[in-house]
Coordinates of C-alpha atoms in Angstrom, one line a residue:
M1 CA -61.1 -43.6 66.3
E2 CA -57.6 -42.4 65.5
I3 CA -57.1 -42.1 61.9
A4 CA -53.8 -41.6 60.1
E5 CA -54.5 -39.9 56.8
V6 CA -52.7 -38.2 54.0
K7 CA -51.9 -34.6 54.9
A8 CA -53.1 -31.9 52.5
E9 CA -50.9 -29.0 51.6
E10 CA -50.9 -26.3 54.2
G11 CA -52.7 -23.0 53.5
E12 CA -55.3 -24.5 51.2
E13 CA -59.0 -24.2 52.1
G14 CA -60.8 -27.5 51.2
R15 CA -63.7 -27.4 48.9
P16 CA -65.7 -30.1 47.2
Y17 CA -64.4 -31.0 43.7
D18 CA -67.8 -30.2 42.1
E19 CA -67.7 -26.7 43.5
Y20 CA -64.2 -26.1 42.2
R21 CA -65.1 -27.5 38.8
E22 CA -67.8 -24.9 38.4
E23 CA -65.2 -22.2 38.7
R24 CA -62.7 -23.6 36.3
P25 CA -61.9 -21.5 33.3
Q26 CA -64.0 -22.6 30.3
Y27 CA -61.3 -24.2 28.2
N28 CA -62.3 -25.9 25.0
Y29 CA -60.6 -27.3 21.9
E30 CA -60.6 -24.2 19.8
G31 CA -59.4 -22.1 22.8
V32 CA -56.2 -24.1 23.2
I33 CA -55.1 -24.3 19.6
S34 CA -56.2 -20.7 18.9
L35 CA -52.9 -19.6 20.6
L36 CA -51.1 -21.0 17.5
R37 CA -53.6 -19.3 15.2
E38 CA -53.2 -16.0 17.0
H39 CA -49.5 -16.0 16.3
C40 CA -50.0 -17.2 12.8
K41 CA -52.4 -14.2 12.2
E42 CA -49.7 -11.8 13.4
E43 CA -48.8 -9.6 10.3
P44 CA -49.9 -12.3 7.8
T45 CA -49.8 -10.1 4.8
A46 CA -46.3 -8.9 5.4
A47 CA -45.0 -12.3 6.3
T48 CA -46.6 -13.9 3.3
S49 CA -45.4 -11.3 0.8
H50 CA -41.9 -11.3 2.2
H51 CA -41.9 -15.1 2.1
E52 CA -42.9 -15.1 -1.5
S53 CA -40.2 -12.6 -2.4
S54 CA -37.5 -15.1 -1.2
D55 CA -36.9 -18.7 -2.0
C56 CA -37.6 -20.2 1.4
G57 CA -38.1 -17.3 3.7
H58 CA -34.7 -17.7 5.4
D59 CA -33.6 -14.2 4.4
S60 CA -36.7 -12.5 5.8
A61 CA -36.3 -10.3 8.8
P62 CA -37.3 -11.9 12.1
P63 CA -40.9 -10.9 13.0
T64 CA -42.0 -9.3 16.2
Q65 CA -41.8 -12.1 18.8
Q66 CA -43.6 -12.4 22.0
D67 CA -41.3 -13.2 24.9
S68 CA -42.8 -16.4 26.4
S69 CA -41.1 -15.5 29.7
T70 CA -43.5 -12.5 30.1
V71 CA -46.6 -14.7 30.0
D72 CA -48.4 -14.7 33.3
E73 CA -48.7 -18.3 34.4
D74 CA -52.0 -17.4 36.3
T75 CA -53.6 -15.9 33.2
P76 CA -55.8 -18.3 31.3
P77 CA -56.7 -17.9 27.7
T78 CA -59.1 -15.0 27.1
Q79 CA -61.8 -14.5 24.5
Q80 CA -59.2 -12.7 22.4
D81 CA -57.4 -16.0 22.1
I82 CA -60.4 -17.5 20.3
I83 CA -59.7 -16.9 16.6
D84 CA -62.0 -18.0 13.8
T85 CA -60.4 -21.1 12.2
T86 CA -61.5 -19.9 8.8
Q87 CA -59.1 -17.0 8.9
I88 CA -56.2 -19.3 8.2
T89 CA -56.8 -21.6 5.2
S90 CA -54.9 -24.6 4.3
H91 CA -53.3 -22.8 1.3
Q92 CA -51.7 -19.9 3.3
R93 CA -48.0 -19.8 3.3
I94 CA -46.3 -18.1 6.2
G95 CA -42.7 -17.5 6.8
R96 CA -40.7 -20.3 8.5
R97 CA -39.3 -18.2 11.3
N98 CA -42.7 -16.7 12.1
I99 CA -44.4 -20.0 12.4
S100 CA -41.5 -21.5 14.3
Q101 CA -41.6 -18.8 16.9
A102 CA -45.4 -19.0 17.1
L103 CA -45.2 -22.7 17.8
R104 CA -42.5 -22.2 20.4
N105 CA -44.7 -19.6 22.2
L106 CA -47.6 -22.0 21.9
V107 CA -45.6 -24.8 23.5
N108 CA -44.4 -22.6 26.4
R109 CA -47.8 -21.0 27.1
T110 CA -49.9 -24.1 26.7
G111 CA -47.5 -26.0 28.9
Q112 CA -47.8 -23.3 31.6
I113 CA -51.6 -23.4 31.4
A114 CA -51.8 -27.1 31.6
V115 CA -49.4 -27.5 34.5
Q116 CA -51.2 -24.7 36.3
I117 CA -54.6 -26.5 35.8
F118 CA -53.3 -29.8 37.0
N119 CA -51.4 -28.5 40.0
D120 CA -54.3 -26.3 41.1
L121 CA -56.7 -29.3 40.7
D122 CA -54.4 -31.5 42.8
R123 CA -54.2 -28.9 45.5
R124 CA -57.9 -28.6 45.6
L125 CA -58.5 -32.3 45.8
K126 CA -55.9 -32.8 48.5
S127 CA -57.2 -29.8 50.6
A128 CA -60.8 -31.2 50.3
D129 CA -59.7 -34.1 52.5
K130 CA -59.5 -31.7 55.4
N131 CA -63.1 -30.5 55.1
D132 CA -65.3 -32.8 57.1
Q133 CA -68.4 -31.3 55.7
S134 CA -67.6 -32.3 52.2
E135 CA -66.2 -35.8 52.8
S136 CA -69.4 -37.5 51.7
Q137 CA -69.2 -35.7 48.3
N138 CA -65.4 -35.8 47.9
P139 CA -64.0 -38.7 50.0
S140 CA -60.5 -38.5 51.3
S141 CA -57.5 -40.7 50.6
Y142 CA -57.0 -44.2 51.8
K143 CA -56.7 -44.4 55.6
V144 CA -55.4 -46.9 58.1
D145 CA -57.1 -47.4 61.4
R146 CA -54.5 -47.9 64.2
K147 CA -57.1 -49.5 66.4
H148 CA -58.0 -52.0 63.7
P149 CA -54.6 -53.5 62.6
G150 CA -54.4 -54.9 59.1
I151 CA -57.5 -53.0 57.8
R152 CA -57.3 -50.4 55.0
F153 CA -60.4 -48.3 54.5
F154 CA -61.6 -47.0 51.2
R155 CA -62.2 -43.3 51.1
G156 CA -64.2 -42.6 54.2
P157 CA -65.9 -42.1 56.4
W158 CA -69.5 -41.4 55.3
K159 CA -71.2 -40.0 58.4
Q160 CA -74.3 -38.2 59.6
S161 CA -75.7 -37.1 62.9
V162 CA -78.7 -39.0 64.4
T163 CA -81.0 -37.8 67.2
S164 CA -83.9 -39.4 69.0
A165 CA -86.2 -38.3 66.2
G166 CA -84.7 -41.0 63.9
A167 CA -83.5 -40.6 60.4
H168 CA -83.3 -42.1 56.9
I169 CA -79.7 -42.2 55.7
T170 CA -78.9 -43.3 52.2
W171 CA -75.5 -43.7 50.6
R172 CA -76.9 -45.9 48.0
E173 CA -74.9 -44.6 45.0
E174 CA -71.8 -43.8 46.9
I175 CA -71.1 -47.1 48.8
G176 CA -74.4 -49.1 48.5
V177 CA -75.5 -48.6 52.2
E178 CA -78.8 -47.3 53.5
F179 CA -80.1 -46.9 57.1
D180 CA -83.7 -46.6 58.5
I181 CA -83.5 -45.4 62.1
P182 CA -86.9 -45.3 63.8
P183 CA -87.8 -42.6 66.4
G184 CA -86.6 -43.6 69.9
A185 CA -83.7 -45.7 68.8
V186 CA -81.4 -43.0 70.2
P187 CA -82.1 -41.8 73.7
E188 CA -83.8 -38.5 74.2
G189 CA -81.4 -35.6 74.3
R190 CA -78.5 -37.6 72.9
E191 CA -76.9 -37.1 69.4
L192 CA -74.8 -39.8 67.7
D193 CA -72.5 -39.5 64.6
L194 CA -73.2 -42.6 62.6
S195 CA -70.2 -43.4 60.5
V196 CA -69.6 -46.0 57.8
W197 CA -66.1 -47.1 56.7
P198 CA -65.9 -49.4 53.6
C199 CA -63.0 -51.8 54.0
Y200 CA -61.4 -53.1 50.8
N201 CA -58.6 -55.1 52.5
G202 CA -58.1 -56.8 55.8
P203 CA -57.4 -60.1 57.6
F204 CA -61.0 -61.4 57.3
R205 CA -61.8 -65.1 58.2
L206 CA -65.1 -66.6 57.2
Q207 CA -66.8 -69.8 58.1
D208 CA -66.1 -72.8 55.9
G209 CA -68.3 -72.9 52.9
Y210 CA -68.9 -69.1 52.8
E211 CA -67.3 -66.2 50.9
L212 CA -67.6 -62.5 50.7
A213 CA -70.2 -61.0 48.3
S214 CA -69.9 -57.3 49.2
P215 CA -67.4 -54.9 50.8
V216 CA -67.0 -55.1 54.6
F217 CA -68.4 -52.0 56.3
L218 CA -67.2 -50.8 59.7
I219 CA -70.2 -49.1 61.3
S220 CA -69.5 -46.9 64.3
P221 CA -70.0 -46.0 67.1
S222 CA -70.5 -49.5 68.7
F223 CA -73.7 -48.4 70.3
K224 CA -76.6 -50.6 71.2
F225 CA -79.7 -48.8 69.9
S226 CA -82.9 -48.9 71.9
R227 CA -84.8 -50.1 68.8
E228 CA -83.7 -52.2 65.8
I229 CA -82.2 -50.3 62.9
T230 CA -82.8 -51.5 59.3
L231 CA -79.6 -51.8 57.2
T232 CA -79.9 -52.2 53.5
L233 CA -77.0 -53.2 51.3
W234 CA -77.4 -52.5 47.6
H235 CA -76.0 -53.7 44.3
F236 CA -76.8 -57.4 44.2
S237 CA -78.1 -57.5 40.6
N238 CA -77.2 -61.2 40.2
L239 CA -80.0 -62.4 42.4
E240 CA -82.0 -63.8 39.5
T241 CA -83.6 -66.8 41.2
V242 CA -84.9 -67.8 44.6
E243 CA -81.9 -70.1 44.9
D244 CA -79.5 -67.2 44.4
S245 CA -81.2 -65.2 47.1
E246 CA -81.3 -68.1 49.6
R247 CA -77.5 -68.5 49.3
M248 CA -77.0 -65.0 50.4
V249 CA -76.4 -64.2 54.1
F250 CA -75.3 -61.3 56.3
L251 CA -72.0 -61.6 58.1
S252 CA -70.8 -59.8 61.2
A253 CA -67.5 -59.6 63.1
P254 CA -66.4 -58.0 66.4
S255 CA -64.2 -54.9 66.5
T256 CA -61.2 -56.9 67.8
P257 CA -59.4 -59.6 65.8
N258 CA -59.2 -63.2 67.0
T259 CA -55.8 -64.1 68.3
K260 CA -56.5 -67.5 69.9
R261 CA -55.7 -69.7 66.9
A262 CA -52.2 -71.1 67.4
G263 CA -49.8 -70.4 64.5
K264 CA -52.3 -68.1 62.8
K265 CA -52.1 -64.4 62.3
P266 CA -54.8 -62.3 64.0
A267 CA -57.9 -62.1 61.9
Y268 CA -61.4 -60.8 62.2
Q269 CA -63.7 -63.8 62.5
F270 CA -67.0 -63.4 60.8
R271 CA -70.1 -65.3 61.8
V272 CA -73.3 -65.8 59.8
L273 CA -76.3 -63.9 61.1
G274 CA -79.6 -65.7 61.2
K275 CA -81.5 -62.6 60.2
G276 CA -81.6 -60.8 56.9
V277 CA -83.4 -61.2 53.6
F278 CA -82.1 -61.0 50.0
E279 CA -85.1 -60.6 47.7
P280 CA -84.9 -62.7 44.5
R281 CA -84.7 -60.6 41.3
Q282 CA -83.9 -57.6 43.4
D283 CA -80.8 -55.5 43.9
Y284 CA -80.5 -55.4 47.7
G285 CA -80.4 -57.3 51.0
R286 CA -82.0 -56.0 54.2
I287 CA -81.4 -56.8 57.9
S288 CA -82.5 -55.3 61.3
L289 CA -80.1 -55.1 64.2
T290 CA -79.7 -53.2 67.4
H291 CA -75.9 -52.8 67.2
F292 CA -73.2 -53.0 64.5
C293 CA -69.5 -53.3 64.0
Y294 CA -68.1 -55.1 60.9
V295 CA -71.0 -56.0 58.7
G296 CA -71.1 -57.4 55.1
A297 CA -72.9 -59.8 52.8
G298 CA -71.7 -63.3 52.1
R299 CA -72.6 -66.1 49.8
K300 CA -72.8 -69.8 50.6
R301 CA -70.8 -71.8 48.1
K302 CA -72.4 -74.5 46.0
K303 CA -71.2 -78.1 46.2
H304 CA -69.2 -79.1 43.1
S305 CA -68.5 -82.5 41.7
S306 CA -65.0 -81.7 40.7
P307 CA -62.4 -79.2 42.0
S308 CA -62.1 -77.6 38.6
D309 CA -65.6 -76.1 39.0
S310 CA -65.8 -72.5 40.1
P311 CA -67.0 -72.0 43.6
L312 CA -68.7 -68.8 42.4
S313 CA -69.7 -70.0 39.0
K314 CA -73.3 -69.6 37.9
K315 CA -74.0 -71.3 34.6
P316 CA -70.5 -70.8 33.1
R317 CA -70.9 -70.0 29.4
D318 CA -67.8 -71.9 28.5
E319 CA -64.7 -73.5 29.9
N320 CA -62.4 -71.6 32.3
R321 CA -64.8 -68.8 32.9
Y322 CA -66.3 -67.5 36.1
V323 CA -69.2 -65.2 36.7
Y324 CA -68.6 -62.4 39.2
Q325 CA -70.5 -59.3 40.2
V326 CA -68.9 -55.9 39.4
Y327 CA -70.6 -52.8 40.4
Q328 CA -69.9 -49.1 40.9
D329 CA -68.8 -48.1 44.4
R330 CA -68.1 -44.5 44.0
Q331 CA -67.8 -41.8 41.3
F332 CA -66.1 -38.4 41.9
G333 CA -64.7 -36.0 39.4
D334 CA -63.5 -37.9 36.3
T335 CA -63.0 -41.2 38.1
A336 CA -65.4 -44.1 38.8
I337 CA -64.5 -46.9 41.1
F338 CA -65.8 -50.4 40.5
S339 CA -65.2 -53.5 42.6
A340 CA -64.9 -57.2 41.9
F341 CA -64.6 -60.2 44.2
L342 CA -62.1 -63.1 43.8
D343 CA -61.4 -65.8 46.3
Q344 CA -62.9 -63.9 49.2
K345 CA -60.7 -60.8 48.4
L346 CA -62.1 -57.6 47.1
Y347 CA -60.4 -55.8 44.2
F348 CA -61.2 -52.3 43.1
I349 CA -61.1 -51.5 39.4
E350 CA -60.6 -47.8 38.7
L351 CA -61.6 -46.5 35.2
E352 CA -60.1 -43.1 34.5
E353 CA -61.2 -40.5 31.9
H354 CA -64.8 -41.1 32.9
V355 CA -67.2 -39.3 30.6
N356 CA -70.7 -40.2 31.8
K357 CA -72.0 -42.2 34.7
Y358 CA -71.3 -45.9 34.1
S359 CA -69.5 -45.3 30.8
T360 CA -66.1 -44.3 29.6
Q361 CA -64.1 -44.1 26.4
L362 CA -62.2 -47.2 25.2
W363 CA -59.0 -46.7 23.2
S364 CA -59.3 -49.0 20.2
A365 CA -55.7 -50.2 20.2
S366 CA -54.3 -53.4 21.5
S367 CA -52.5 -52.0 24.6
V368 CA -53.9 -50.2 27.6
P369 CA -51.8 -49.1 30.6
I370 CA -52.7 -50.5 34.0
S371 CA -51.2 -49.6 37.3
I372 CA -51.5 -51.6 40.5
E373 CA -51.7 -50.2 44.0
G374 CA -52.1 -52.8 46.7
D375 CA -55.3 -54.7 46.0
R376 CA -56.5 -52.1 43.4
V377 CA -56.2 -52.3 39.7
K378 CA -56.4 -49.0 37.8
L379 CA -57.2 -49.2 34.1
Q380 CA -56.2 -45.9 32.5
W381 CA -58.5 -45.9 29.4
P382 CA -57.2 -43.2 27.0
S383 CA -60.2 -41.0 26.1
N384 CA -60.0 -41.7 22.4
T385 CA -63.2 -42.1 20.4
G386 CA -65.5 -44.5 18.7
W387 CA -66.3 -47.1 21.4
V388 CA -68.1 -46.5 24.7
I389 CA -67.8 -49.2 27.3
T390 CA -70.2 -49.8 30.1
P391 CA -69.4 -52.1 33.0
N392 CA -72.2 -54.6 33.4
R393 CA -74.7 -54.1 36.1
E394 CA -75.3 -57.8 35.6
P395 CA -72.6 -60.3 36.7
C396 CA -69.4 -59.9 34.8
E397 CA -67.1 -62.6 33.5
L398 CA -63.7 -63.2 34.9
T399 CA -61.3 -66.0 33.7
K400 CA -60.4 -68.7 36.1
E401 CA -56.7 -69.0 35.1
M402 CA -54.3 -67.1 37.2
V403 CA -50.7 -66.4 36.3
D404 CA -48.5 -68.9 38.2
S405 CA -45.3 -66.8 38.1
H406 CA -47.1 -63.8 39.6
Q407 CA -49.1 -65.3 42.5
R408 CA -48.6 -62.2 44.5
H409 CA -50.7 -60.3 42.0
P410 CA -53.8 -62.5 41.7
Y411 CA -55.8 -60.1 39.7
P412 CA -58.8 -61.0 37.5
Q413 CA -57.7 -61.6 33.9
M414 CA -60.9 -60.7 32.3
I415 CA -63.7 -58.2 32.9
L416 CA -66.8 -58.2 30.8
L417 CA -67.6 -54.8 29.4
E418 CA -70.6 -53.9 27.3
V419 CA -70.1 -51.8 24.2
E420 CA -72.6 -49.2 23.1
K421 CA -72.9 -48.5 19.5
S422 CA -71.9 -44.9 18.7
A423 CA -73.1 -42.8 15.8
T424 CA -69.9 -43.4 13.8
S425 CA -69.4 -47.1 14.6
S426 CA -70.5 -50.2 12.6
T427 CA -72.2 -53.3 13.9
I428 CA -70.3 -54.6 16.9
S429 CA -70.3 -57.5 19.3
P430 CA -72.8 -57.1 22.1
S431 CA -70.1 -57.7 24.8
I432 CA -66.3 -57.5 24.7
P433 CA -64.2 -59.1 27.5
V434 CA -60.8 -57.4 27.9
E435 CA -58.1 -59.9 28.7
I436 CA -54.7 -59.3 30.2
V437 CA -52.2 -60.9 27.9
G438 CA -48.9 -59.6 29.4
I439 CA -48.0 -59.2 33.0
R440 CA -45.0 -57.4 34.3
E441 CA -43.8 -55.9 37.6
P442 CA -46.1 -53.5 39.5
G443 CA -46.1 -50.0 38.2
E444 CA -45.2 -51.1 34.7
R445 CA -47.6 -51.5 31.8
F446 CA -50.0 -54.4 31.5
I447 CA -51.2 -55.3 28.0
L448 CA -54.9 -55.8 27.4
K449 CA -56.6 -57.0 24.2
P450 CA -60.3 -57.3 23.4
K451 CA -61.6 -60.8 22.8
L452 CA -64.6 -60.8 20.5
R453 CA -67.3 -63.4 20.0
Q454 CA -67.9 -62.3 16.4
T455 CA -65.4 -62.3 13.6
G456 CA -64.9 -60.1 10.6
L457 CA -64.0 -57.0 12.7
T458 CA -60.5 -55.6 12.3
L459 CA -58.4 -53.2 14.2
Q460 CA -55.3 -51.4 12.9
S461 CA -52.7 -51.6 15.6
S462 CA -49.5 -50.8 13.7
L463 CA -48.1 -48.8 16.6
S464 CA -48.1 -51.9 18.9
S465 CA -45.2 -54.1 19.1
P466 CA -45.4 -57.5 17.2
S467 CA -45.6 -59.5 20.4
H468 CA -48.7 -57.5 21.4
A469 CA -50.5 -57.6 18.1
L470 CA -54.1 -58.8 17.9
Q471 CA -55.2 -61.8 16.0
P472 CA -57.7 -61.1 13.2
S473 CA -60.5 -62.9 15.1
Q474 CA -59.9 -60.9 18.2
T475 CA -59.9 -57.3 16.9
L476 CA -62.2 -54.3 16.5
S477 CA -62.8 -51.8 13.8
Y478 CA -61.7 -48.3 14.6
R479 CA -63.9 -45.3 13.9
R480 CA -63.0 -41.7 14.4
D481 CA -65.1 -39.4 16.5
Q482 CA -66.6 -36.7 14.2
A483 CA -68.2 -34.7 17.1
D484 CA -68.2 -31.0 16.5
T485 CA -66.7 -29.3 19.5
A486 CA -67.4 -25.8 18.2
G487 CA -71.0 -26.0 19.6
A488 CA -70.1 -27.5 22.9
S489 CA -72.4 -26.4 25.7
V490 CA -71.3 -24.3 28.7
E491 CA -71.5 -27.4 30.9
Q492 CA -69.1 -29.3 28.6
A493 CA -66.8 -26.3 28.7
R494 CA -66.7 -26.4 32.4
Q495 CA -65.7 -30.1 32.3
G496 CA -62.5 -29.1 30.5
P497 CA -61.4 -29.6 26.9
S498 CA -64.2 -31.4 25.0
H499 CA -62.2 -32.8 22.2
P500 CA -61.2 -36.4 23.2
N501 CA -57.7 -36.3 21.8
L502 CA -57.1 -32.9 23.5
R503 CA -57.7 -34.5 26.9
D504 CA -54.9 -36.9 26.2
L505 CA -52.8 -34.0 24.9
F506 CA -53.2 -32.2 28.2
N507 CA -51.8 -35.2 30.0
N508 CA -48.9 -35.3 27.6
I509 CA -48.1 -31.6 28.0
R510 CA -46.8 -32.4 31.4
T511 CA -43.9 -34.4 29.9
T512 CA -40.9 -33.2 28.0
K513 CA -42.0 -35.3 25.0
W514 CA -44.5 -32.5 24.0
Y515 CA -41.8 -29.9 24.0
E516 CA -39.5 -32.1 21.9
F517 CA -42.2 -32.9 19.4
G518 CA -43.4 -29.3 19.2
L519 CA -39.9 -28.0 18.5
Q520 CA -39.4 -30.7 15.9
L521 CA -42.4 -29.6 14.0
T522 CA -41.2 -26.0 13.7
S523 CA -38.9 -26.8 10.8
N524 CA -41.6 -28.3 8.7
I525 CA -44.9 -26.7 9.9
E526 CA -44.8 -24.2 7.0
E527 CA -45.5 -26.9 4.3
L528 CA -48.2 -28.5 6.4
N529 CA -50.4 -25.5 5.8
T530 CA -50.8 -26.5 2.2
I531 CA -51.6 -30.2 2.8
K532 CA -55.2 -31.3 2.3
T533 CA -56.3 -33.7 5.0
D534 CA -59.1 -36.0 5.7
H535 CA -60.2 -33.6 8.4
K536 CA -61.7 -31.2 5.8
G537 CA -58.8 -28.8 5.6
D538 CA -57.6 -28.5 9.2
A539 CA -54.1 -30.0 9.2
R540 CA -53.5 -29.1 12.9
T541 CA -56.4 -31.2 14.0
A542 CA -54.8 -34.2 12.4
L543 CA -51.5 -33.2 14.0
L544 CA -53.1 -33.3 17.5
D545 CA -54.3 -36.8 16.8
T546 CA -50.8 -37.8 15.5
L547 CA -49.1 -36.3 18.5
N548 CA -51.4 -38.2 20.8
L549 CA -50.8 -41.6 19.2
V550 CA -47.0 -41.1 18.7
L551 CA -46.4 -40.0 22.3
R552 CA -48.3 -43.0 23.6
E553 CA -46.2 -45.6 21.8
D554 CA -42.7 -44.4 21.4
P555 CA -40.6 -41.6 22.8
D556 CA -38.2 -41.8 19.8
L557 CA -40.1 -39.3 17.6
S558 CA -39.6 -39.3 13.9
W559 CA -41.5 -38.4 10.7
Q560 CA -41.7 -42.1 9.9
K561 CA -43.6 -42.7 13.1
V562 CA -45.8 -39.7 12.3
V563 CA -46.7 -41.3 9.0
Q564 CA -47.4 -44.6 10.7
A565 CA -49.6 -42.9 13.2
L566 CA -51.5 -41.0 10.5
Q567 CA -52.1 -44.2 8.7
T568 CA -53.4 -45.8 11.9
I569 CA -56.0 -43.1 12.5
G570 CA -57.1 -43.0 8.9
E571 CA -55.2 -39.9 7.7
V572 CA -54.1 -41.6 4.5
V573 CA -53.9 -38.4 2.3
M574 CA -51.8 -36.5 4.8
A575 CA -49.6 -39.5 5.6
Q576 CA -48.8 -39.9 1.9
T577 CA -48.0 -36.2 1.5
I578 CA -45.8 -36.1 4.5
N579 CA -44.0 -39.3 3.4
E580 CA -43.3 -37.8 0.0
K581 CA -42.0 -34.5 1.5
F582 CA -40.1 -35.4 4.6
C583 CA -39.3 -39.1 4.7

């Protein structure tokens, strides 16, 4: 099969992402901000005494400055960069010029480190696409099969060699496929490369009354085995009753599209296979065949008394609500891929900033950026703190209503997400659907808001525009994460910065907003050393949170917005002090 794939950069040796991740420098929260503390510690006594001898420190001699241009971009922070935070108290007063230059050096060097990390990681991930041996662990980019027009494949193939001895092949967690190949299915002395390509988009045509209930898998080669092979498709957790399992069927289509229908575009015609069993209250379906091509699971629609009923509904909980299945297709690096089905079309939902398997951090504000790529919806959850969302392994709820003015983007408007109670959160609703309340052109921001079933929970969203503000009955309480990153394990250090706001900060370093905001702080950072904060004395920790929130909402930076951001994250004391001094 001829495959057109994204070319990786020349000269790079592909390696699995996990292998590269083990060799990443052990960055952590204290290691990054210690660059600032290192410069602050530079001649503290002289700087402090000289500052006290003058009114504002403007007449003091410029301190010894480190030329940021001499910093080696390939040199990560060393252990010497890790300075005990107790060495700089909140009551130290350091000369204005010294701290200004220190922050400038921090901005330059931190920016170089961050850009180096991201660029290096991008090169590694792209070059891994060229390594066939690691494709099952680190799948390559989206591919188009020239021999199968109209089909786009989702990160493949997954493949393994099979001999006459037989084999048990499982990609249960990766794509939900499992094979049992008995001995003798492959002729003696012959070796086959069994490959599976998950298809997430294509001109598929089903029989009347049926709809897709799984991804479509292209299984190659098109070889007729001597004995039947058992294929198992996983992740059908909605088979709660015998009736549910009886509605499920296996579908198959030939390798060439049907072109005989007049006035119709070529499409792959699927037929219902008489074989196959979907066990009730189980998570899988199983079928035995001697040859494969396009294979998938389908569902027979129920008969409805009115057209307003959902063809996929199963005991709708209220009006205008469907029940769909959403399950994890693939996880690699910091990304997990989930899929949902809507009107016989498969949509992939990509949750970024993934922390643990099946869970990620939900930013407790009223807007979340979404990007659209083809039939894929990417939800970029900022890795803030407080709430951990877990996509349901049970059927998820999606609203029925589509946006009439944007029929070319028929994406689900609601995805049910379970919320786990964290150590710092209060009593919460057991499930929180997240609804799209604003739709714009592809590539721009979509606006989400949580819709709760319980009232009395509030969310401060002062940074959001009035048109996107939440109603009191549709809001959540915000709780800060008090996790101590000083005792982070080595494994956590390998994963990158463990402080949740610092992960967002690393993303923001790549933009000029970080430099602008950093330089703006240089004229006022001296007074911030004397401010008592709600973070038990560490003003810079609060500034990181402030920077994170301000950069997300408005590029027009000002101290008024800093105060507003501090109030949003609960830094009332610091916000009041800054308001009195600078606003």
